[in-house]
PDB file of C-alpha atoms in Angstrom:
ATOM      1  CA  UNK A   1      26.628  -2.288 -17.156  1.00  0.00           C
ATOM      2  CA  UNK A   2      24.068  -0.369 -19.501  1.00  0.00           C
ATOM      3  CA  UNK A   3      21.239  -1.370 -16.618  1.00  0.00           C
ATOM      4  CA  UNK A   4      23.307   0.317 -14.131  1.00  0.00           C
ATOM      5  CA  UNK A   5      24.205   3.335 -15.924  1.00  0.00           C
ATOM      6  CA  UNK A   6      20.576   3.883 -16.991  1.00  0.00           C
ATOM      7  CA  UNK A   7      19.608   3.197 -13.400  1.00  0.00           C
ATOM      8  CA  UNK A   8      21.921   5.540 -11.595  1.00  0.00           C
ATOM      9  CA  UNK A   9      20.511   8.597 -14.526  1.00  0.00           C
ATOM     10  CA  UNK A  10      17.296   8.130 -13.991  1.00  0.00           C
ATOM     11  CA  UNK A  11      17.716   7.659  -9.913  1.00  0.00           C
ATOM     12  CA  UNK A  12      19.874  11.434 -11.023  1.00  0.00           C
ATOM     13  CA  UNK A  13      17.300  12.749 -12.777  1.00  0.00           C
ATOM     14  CA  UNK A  14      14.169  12.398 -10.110  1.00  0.00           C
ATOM     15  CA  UNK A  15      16.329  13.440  -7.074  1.00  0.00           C
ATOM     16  CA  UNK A  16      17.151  16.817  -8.894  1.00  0.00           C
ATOM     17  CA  UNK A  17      13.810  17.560  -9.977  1.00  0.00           C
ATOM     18  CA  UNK A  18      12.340  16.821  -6.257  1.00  0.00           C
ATOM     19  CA  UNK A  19      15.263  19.244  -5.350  1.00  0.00           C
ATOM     20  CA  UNK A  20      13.925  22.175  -7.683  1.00  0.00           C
ATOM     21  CA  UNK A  21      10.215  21.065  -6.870  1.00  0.00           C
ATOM     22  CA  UNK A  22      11.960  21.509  -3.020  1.00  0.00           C
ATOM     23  CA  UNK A  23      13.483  24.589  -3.751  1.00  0.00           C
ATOM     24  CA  UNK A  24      10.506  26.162  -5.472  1.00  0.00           C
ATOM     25  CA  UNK A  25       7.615  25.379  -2.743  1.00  0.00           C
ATOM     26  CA  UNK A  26      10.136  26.650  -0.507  1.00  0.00           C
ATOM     27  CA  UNK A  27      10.460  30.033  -2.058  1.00  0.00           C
ATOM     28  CA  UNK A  28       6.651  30.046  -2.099  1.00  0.00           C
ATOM     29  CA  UNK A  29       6.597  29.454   1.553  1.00  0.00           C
ATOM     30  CA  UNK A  30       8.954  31.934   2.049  1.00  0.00           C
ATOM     31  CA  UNK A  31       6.664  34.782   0.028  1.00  0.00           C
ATOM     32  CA  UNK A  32       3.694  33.541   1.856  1.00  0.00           C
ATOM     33  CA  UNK A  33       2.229  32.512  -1.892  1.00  0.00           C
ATOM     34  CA  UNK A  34       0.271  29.606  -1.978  1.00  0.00           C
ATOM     35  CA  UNK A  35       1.519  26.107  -2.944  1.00  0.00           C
ATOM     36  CA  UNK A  36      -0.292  24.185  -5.695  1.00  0.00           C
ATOM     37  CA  UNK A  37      -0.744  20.288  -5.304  1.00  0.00           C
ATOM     38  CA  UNK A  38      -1.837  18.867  -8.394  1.00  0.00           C
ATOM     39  CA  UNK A  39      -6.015  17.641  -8.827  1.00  0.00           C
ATOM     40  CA  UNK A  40      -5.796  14.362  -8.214  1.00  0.00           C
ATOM     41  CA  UNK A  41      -9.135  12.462  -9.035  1.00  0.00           C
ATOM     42  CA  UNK A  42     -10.336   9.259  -8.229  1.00  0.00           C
ATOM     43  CA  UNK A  43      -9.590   6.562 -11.332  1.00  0.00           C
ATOM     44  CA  UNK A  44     -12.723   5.561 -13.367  1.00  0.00           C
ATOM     45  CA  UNK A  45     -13.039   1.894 -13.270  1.00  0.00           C
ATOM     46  CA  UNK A  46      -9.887   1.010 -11.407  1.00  0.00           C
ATOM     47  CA  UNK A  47     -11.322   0.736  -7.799  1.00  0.00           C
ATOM     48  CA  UNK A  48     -13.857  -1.317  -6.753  1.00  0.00           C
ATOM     49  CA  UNK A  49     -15.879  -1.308  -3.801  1.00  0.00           C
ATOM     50  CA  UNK A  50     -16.124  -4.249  -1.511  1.00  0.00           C
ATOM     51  CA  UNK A  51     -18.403  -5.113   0.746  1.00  0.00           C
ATOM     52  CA  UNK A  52     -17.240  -6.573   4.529  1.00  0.00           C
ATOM     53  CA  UNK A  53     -19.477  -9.603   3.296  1.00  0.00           C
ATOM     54  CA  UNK A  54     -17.691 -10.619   0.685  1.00  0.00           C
ATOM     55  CA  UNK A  55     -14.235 -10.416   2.135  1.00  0.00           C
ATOM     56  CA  UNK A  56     -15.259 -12.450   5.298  1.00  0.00           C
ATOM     57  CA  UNK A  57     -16.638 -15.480   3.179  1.00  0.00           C
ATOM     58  CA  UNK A  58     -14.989 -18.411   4.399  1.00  0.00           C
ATOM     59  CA  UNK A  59     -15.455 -22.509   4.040  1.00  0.00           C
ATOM     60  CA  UNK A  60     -15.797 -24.843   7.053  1.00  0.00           C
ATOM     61  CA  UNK A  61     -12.597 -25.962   6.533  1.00  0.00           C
ATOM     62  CA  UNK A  62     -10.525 -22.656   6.241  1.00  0.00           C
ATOM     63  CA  UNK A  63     -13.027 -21.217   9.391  1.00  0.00           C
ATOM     64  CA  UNK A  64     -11.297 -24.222  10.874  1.00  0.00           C
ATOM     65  CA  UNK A  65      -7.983 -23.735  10.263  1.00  0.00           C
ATOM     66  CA  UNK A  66      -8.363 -20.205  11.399  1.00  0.00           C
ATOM     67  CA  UNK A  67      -9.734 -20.751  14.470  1.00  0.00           C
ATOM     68  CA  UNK A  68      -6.876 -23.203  15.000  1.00  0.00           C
ATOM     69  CA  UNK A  69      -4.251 -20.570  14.707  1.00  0.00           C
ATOM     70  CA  UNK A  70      -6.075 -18.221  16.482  1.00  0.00           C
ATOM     71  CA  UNK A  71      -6.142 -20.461  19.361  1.00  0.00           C
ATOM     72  CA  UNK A  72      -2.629 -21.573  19.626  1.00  0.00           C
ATOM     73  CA  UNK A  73      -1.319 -21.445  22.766  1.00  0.00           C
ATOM     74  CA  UNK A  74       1.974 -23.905  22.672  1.00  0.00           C
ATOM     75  CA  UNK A  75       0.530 -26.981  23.147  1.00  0.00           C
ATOM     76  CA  UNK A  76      -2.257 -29.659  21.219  1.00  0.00           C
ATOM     77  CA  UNK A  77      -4.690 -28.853  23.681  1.00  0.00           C
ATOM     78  CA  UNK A  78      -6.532 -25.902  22.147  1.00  0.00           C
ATOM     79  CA  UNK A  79      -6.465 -27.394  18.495  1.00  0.00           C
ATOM     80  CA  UNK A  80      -9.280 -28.753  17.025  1.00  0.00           C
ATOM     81  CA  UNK A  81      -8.504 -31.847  14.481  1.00  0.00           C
ATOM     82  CA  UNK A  82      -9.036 -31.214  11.226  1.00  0.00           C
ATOM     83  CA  UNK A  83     -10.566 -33.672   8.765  1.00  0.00           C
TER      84      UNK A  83
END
């Protein structure tokens, strides 16, 4: 019951302040002023950079079973057995 309560406020409380954030770009727009996003900045040390190398590394086995599905057409045919 609490959960739900506290849910439903908070769920209350971010679709009025998108309404006033609504209301006050629009007046903006309106006035022909100009809107202000916020400076958004890339996060130090959270993103890191991958190369298409080491994302496409794959074993025998797993290029196997990949090929497999890739080839599926229905049937046993186009499968190679796996080991």
């Amino acid at each position: 019951m609490f959960e739900t309560v506290l849910l439903c406020t908070v769920f209350g409380v971010f679709i009025l302040l998108a309404y006033t954030l609504g209301l006050k770009n629009g007046q903006k727009l309106k006035n022909d002023e100009k809107i202000e996003l916020p400076n958004i900045t890339k996060p130090i040390g959270t993103i890191k950079e991958f190369k298409n190398d080491e994302l496409n590394v794959l074993t025998k086995e797993q290029q196997l079973e990949w090929d497999n599905i890739n080839n599926f057409n229905g049937s046993i045919d186009s499968q190679k057995p796996i080991d």
